[in-house]
């Protein structure tokens, strides 16, 4: 499947590296030499040299990665994390994210400059961390790192989770039958 190039996006291919420049930022991706990348009629085409299983896998992988890049530089990606727990707080000063997660000390995390961060704390609602970026891979890695500080636990549901994420709950200790 070819990837159509939107009007505001510039695509250049040099030495099997795909460069994309759009309104939300610039991204690049190294492509395996077994996969050829061509630009024809405003579309990006990927061509594999043979029908081997490895090359089919690489073909789909790089097509998906470049498609994510095109969406990233045009629309961008947004992830929202929710902190569930008594006394859990999140604040930011620029790219420095400060998390208070019921530990003896706050956690400070410096975010990459490619990611925009915003924190919301409203009364009687869980604090939110809103992350935006053009790079889907980097955004996912940063979200995973933030979630790793306090994974949602199945008994009370406390921890850091995505908004809308379902946490399977366990009943806990059940009274012993006599």
CSV table of N, CA, C and O in Angstrom, one decimal, residues 6 16 29 33 35 39 41 44 62 68 75-76 86 104 109 119 124 135 140 149 152 154 158-159 165 172 177-178:
chain,number,residue,atom,x,y,z
A,6,UNK,N,0.7,14.3,2.2
A,6,UNK,CA,-0.1,15.5,2.3
A,6,UNK,C,0.6,16.7,1.7
A,6,UNK,O,1.8,16.7,1.5
A,16,UNK,N,19.2,5.6,1.7
A,16,UNK,CA,18.2,4.7,2.4
A,16,UNK,C,17.7,5.3,3.7
A,16,UNK,O,17.4,4.6,4.7
A,29,UNK,N,14.0,8.4,9.3
A,29,UNK,CA,14.0,6.9,9.6
A,29,UNK,C,15.0,6.2,8.6
A,29,UNK,O,14.9,6.4,7.4
A,33,UNK,N,18.5,-1.8,3.6
A,33,UNK,CA,18.9,-1.7,2.2
A,33,UNK,C,18.1,-2.7,1.3
A,33,UNK,O,18.1,-2.5,0.1
A,35,UNK,N,15.0,-3.1,1.3
A,35,UNK,CA,13.7,-2.4,0.9
A,35,UNK,C,14.0,-1.1,0.2
A,35,UNK,O,14.7,-0.3,0.7
A,39,UNK,N,9.5,7.7,-4.5
A,39,UNK,CA,8.4,8.7,-4.4
A,39,UNK,C,7.9,8.9,-5.9
A,39,UNK,O,8.6,9.2,-6.8
A,41,UNK,N,4.3,10.2,-8.0
A,41,UNK,CA,2.9,10.8,-8.1
A,41,UNK,C,2.4,11.2,-6.7
A,41,UNK,O,1.2,11.0,-6.4
A,44,UNK,N,4.5,7.6,-1.5
A,44,UNK,CA,5.7,6.9,-1.1
A,44,UNK,C,5.4,5.4,-1.3
A,44,UNK,O,4.5,4.8,-0.8
A,62,UNK,N,8.7,-1.0,7.9
A,62,UNK,CA,9.1,0.3,7.4
A,62,UNK,C,8.0,1.1,6.8
A,62,UNK,O,7.9,2.3,7.0
A,68,UNK,N,3.5,6.3,10.2
A,68,UNK,CA,3.4,7.0,11.5
A,68,UNK,C,4.1,8.3,11.5
A,68,UNK,O,3.7,9.3,12.1
A,75,UNK,N,-0.3,15.8,11.9
A,75,UNK,CA,-1.3,16.0,13.0
A,75,UNK,C,-0.7,15.9,14.3
A,75,UNK,O,-1.1,16.6,15.3
A,76,UNK,N,0.4,15.1,14.5
A,76,UNK,CA,1.0,14.9,15.8
A,76,UNK,C,0.2,13.8,16.6
A,76,UNK,O,-0.9,13.4,16.2
A,86,UNK,N,-4.5,8.6,46.4
A,86,UNK,CA,-4.6,9.7,47.3
A,86,UNK,C,-3.2,10.4,47.4
A,86,UNK,O,-2.2,9.8,47.7
A,104,UNK,N,8.8,8.5,49.5
A,104,UNK,CA,9.4,9.3,50.5
A,104,UNK,C,9.9,10.6,49.8
A,104,UNK,O,10.2,11.6,50.5
A,109,UNK,N,11.7,14.1,36.4
A,109,UNK,CA,12.0,13.5,35.1
A,109,UNK,C,12.2,14.6,34.1
A,109,UNK,O,11.2,15.4,33.9
A,119,UNK,N,0.4,19.7,32.5
A,119,UNK,CA,-0.2,19.0,33.6
A,119,UNK,C,-1.5,19.7,34.0
A,119,UNK,O,-1.5,20.9,34.0
A,124,UNK,N,-11.2,17.4,43.0
A,124,UNK,CA,-12.1,16.2,42.9
A,124,UNK,C,-11.9,15.4,41.6
A,124,UNK,O,-12.8,14.7,41.2
A,135,UNK,N,6.7,12.4,17.1
A,135,UNK,CA,7.4,11.1,17.1
A,135,UNK,C,6.6,10.1,18.0
A,135,UNK,O,6.7,10.2,19.2
A,140,UNK,N,5.7,7.0,23.0
A,140,UNK,CA,5.4,5.8,23.7
A,140,UNK,C,6.4,5.4,24.7
A,140,UNK,O,6.1,4.9,25.8
A,149,UNK,N,7.0,4.2,37.0
A,149,UNK,CA,7.2,4.7,38.3
A,149,UNK,C,6.1,4.2,39.3
A,149,UNK,O,6.4,3.9,40.5
A,152,UNK,N,-0.3,0.6,37.5
A,152,UNK,CA,-1.6,0.4,38.2
A,152,UNK,C,-1.7,-1.0,38.8
A,152,UNK,O,-1.4,-2.0,38.1
A,154,UNK,N,-3.9,-4.1,40.7
A,154,UNK,CA,-5.2,-4.7,40.4
A,154,UNK,C,-6.2,-4.6,41.6
A,154,UNK,O,-7.4,-4.9,41.4
A,158,UNK,N,-4.7,1.9,42.1
A,158,UNK,CA,-3.8,3.0,42.3
A,158,UNK,C,-2.7,2.9,41.3
A,158,UNK,O,-2.2,1.8,41.0
A,159,UNK,N,-2.2,4.0,40.8
A,159,UNK,CA,-1.1,4.0,39.9
A,159,UNK,C,-1.3,5.0,38.8
A,159,UNK,O,-2.2,5.8,38.8
A,165,UNK,N,-7.9,3.6,29.8
A,165,UNK,CA,-7.4,2.2,29.9
A,165,UNK,C,-8.1,1.5,31.0
A,165,UNK,O,-8.5,2.0,32.1
A,172,UNK,N,-9.4,-9.4,46.0
A,172,UNK,CA,-8.6,-9.4,47.2
A,172,UNK,C,-8.9,-10.6,48.1
A,172,UNK,O,-9.3,-11.7,47.6
A,177,UNK,N,-14.5,-19.8,53.9
A,177,UNK,CA,-15.7,-20.6,54.1
A,177,UNK,C,-15.5,-21.5,55.3
A,177,UNK,O,-14.5,-22.2,55.4
A,178,UNK,N,-16.6,-21.6,56.1
A,178,UNK,CA,-16.4,-22.5,57.3
A,178,UNK,C,-17.1,-23.8,57.1
A,178,UNK,O,-17.9,-24.3,56.6
